[in-house]
Amino acid sequence: KPADAVILAVAHKDYLAGGWPMISKLLEGGKGLVLDVRAKLDRAARLNPLSARADLLAGAIDSRRNEVRRMARAFANAADRTPANWYAHFELALAYAALSKRGQALGELDRAKHLNPREPLIAEVRRDVIAGRRIDRNRIDRSFVTRVRIRVGS
């Protein structure tokens, strides 16, 4: 099923190797597919309440679809499940910034920085939030993808 393929591709981080365009095309294929993917991710989150993986995947999909309120909910759930996950706090900050919740965005960026003080994108996004600039989430995604590609040599 296409929904299973989307979840499997994201779960195996194929999107970091350039699979996101394929996943985006599948997700644009219809509301039914998106609902099916979301239902599977919701079920996965219920079956394993100690893991943030399903919420992280749902948040990533919502970000790509520019469904920022859903994105915020998913990353807030991920941050609640695994409070030491800097990435969940970072992505939640991006969602809050997109929702014009500057104070909450800065709070999540502070948590992310505390958990991962060497991540340069946190300071960059913080400057943008303070200046009131719009955050380009696609550019940030590309930065992560580029970094991973350099590390794995692809």
Coordinates of C-alpha atoms in Angstrom, one line a residue, residues 19-150:
G19 CA 13.7 10.4 -0.9
W20 CA 11.7 13.3 0.4
P21 CA 10.6 14.4 -3.2
M22 CA 9.2 10.9 -3.7
I23 CA 7.4 11.0 -0.3
S24 CA 6.1 14.5 -1.0
K25 CA 4.7 13.3 -4.4
L26 CA 2.9 10.4 -2.6
L27 CA 1.5 12.7 0.1
E28 CA 0.3 15.2 -2.6
G29 CA -1.5 12.2 -4.2
G30 CA -4.6 12.6 -2.2
K31 CA -6.2 13.3 1.2
G32 CA -7.0 9.6 1.7
L33 CA -3.4 8.7 1.6
V34 CA -2.4 11.3 4.1
L35 CA -5.3 10.2 6.4
D36 CA -4.1 6.6 6.1
V37 CA -0.5 7.6 7.0
R38 CA -1.7 9.7 9.9
A39 CA -3.9 6.9 11.2
K40 CA -1.0 4.4 11.1
L41 CA 1.3 6.9 12.9
D42 CA -1.3 7.6 15.5
R43 CA -1.7 3.8 16.1
A44 CA 2.1 3.4 16.3
A45 CA 2.3 6.2 18.9
R46 CA -0.4 4.5 21.0
L47 CA 1.3 1.1 20.7
N48 CA 4.7 2.4 21.9
P49 CA 4.1 5.4 24.2
L50 CA 7.7 5.5 25.2
S51 CA 9.0 6.2 21.7
A52 CA 8.7 9.6 19.9
R53 CA 9.4 8.1 16.5
A54 CA 5.8 8.2 15.2
D55 CA 5.3 11.7 16.4
L56 CA 8.6 12.8 14.8
L57 CA 7.5 11.3 11.5
A58 CA 4.1 12.8 11.7
G59 CA 5.6 16.2 12.5
A60 CA 8.0 15.9 9.5
I61 CA 5.2 15.1 7.2
D62 CA 3.0 17.9 8.6
S63 CA 5.9 20.3 8.1
R64 CA 6.4 19.3 4.5
R65 CA 2.6 19.8 3.9
N66 CA 2.8 23.2 5.7
E67 CA 0.2 22.0 8.2
V68 CA 1.9 23.9 11.0
R69 CA -0.7 23.4 13.8
R70 CA -0.5 19.6 13.3
M71 CA 3.3 19.9 13.1
A72 CA 3.3 21.7 16.5
R73 CA 1.1 19.1 18.1
A74 CA 3.2 16.2 16.7
F75 CA 6.6 17.7 17.8
A76 CA 5.1 18.8 21.2
N77 CA 4.0 15.1 21.7
A78 CA 7.5 14.0 20.7
A79 CA 9.1 16.5 23.1
D80 CA 6.8 15.2 25.9
R81 CA 7.6 11.6 25.2
T82 CA 11.4 12.2 25.0
P83 CA 12.3 15.5 26.7
A84 CA 16.0 15.0 26.0
N85 CA 15.4 14.9 22.2
W86 CA 16.9 18.2 21.0
Y87 CA 15.5 17.8 17.5
A88 CA 11.9 17.6 18.8
H89 CA 12.4 20.9 20.6
F90 CA 14.1 22.4 17.6
E91 CA 11.2 21.5 15.2
L92 CA 8.6 22.5 17.8
A93 CA 10.4 25.9 17.9
L94 CA 10.1 26.1 14.1
A95 CA 6.4 25.4 14.3
Y96 CA 5.9 28.0 17.0
A97 CA 7.8 30.6 15.0
A98 CA 5.5 29.9 12.0
L99 CA 2.5 30.3 14.3
S100 CA 3.9 33.7 15.5
K101 CA 4.4 32.3 19.0
R102 CA 7.8 34.0 19.4
G103 CA 8.2 33.5 23.2
Q104 CA 7.4 29.8 22.9
A105 CA 9.7 29.4 19.9
L106 CA 12.6 31.0 21.9
G107 CA 11.8 28.7 24.9
E108 CA 12.0 25.6 22.7
L109 CA 15.2 26.9 21.1
D110 CA 16.7 27.4 24.5
R111 CA 15.9 23.8 25.4
A112 CA 17.3 22.5 22.1
K113 CA 20.5 24.5 22.7
H114 CA 20.9 23.2 26.2
L115 CA 20.5 19.6 24.8
N116 CA 22.7 20.1 21.8
P117 CA 25.0 23.1 22.3
R118 CA 27.0 22.4 19.2
E119 CA 24.2 22.6 16.7
P120 CA 24.7 25.8 14.6
L121 CA 21.2 26.0 13.2
I122 CA 19.7 26.6 16.6
A123 CA 21.6 29.9 16.9
E124 CA 20.7 30.9 13.4
V125 CA 17.0 30.2 13.9
R126 CA 17.1 32.0 17.2
R127 CA 18.5 35.2 15.5
D128 CA 15.7 34.9 12.9
V129 CA 13.0 34.6 15.5
I130 CA 14.3 37.5 17.5
A131 CA 14.5 39.6 14.3
G132 CA 10.9 38.6 13.4
R133 CA 12.1 37.0 10.1
R134 CA 10.2 34.1 8.6
I135 CA 11.9 30.8 9.0
D136 CA 12.4 28.8 5.8
R137 CA 11.9 25.2 7.0
N138 CA 12.7 23.8 3.6
R139 CA 16.1 25.5 3.7
I140 CA 16.7 24.1 7.2
D141 CA 15.7 20.6 6.0
R142 CA 18.1 21.0 3.1
S143 CA 20.9 21.9 5.5
F144 CA 20.3 18.7 7.5
V145 CA 20.2 16.6 4.3
T146 CA 23.4 18.2 3.0
R147 CA 25.2 17.5 6.3
V148 CA 24.1 13.9 6.3
R149 CA 25.1 13.4 2.7
I150 CA 28.5 14.7 3.4

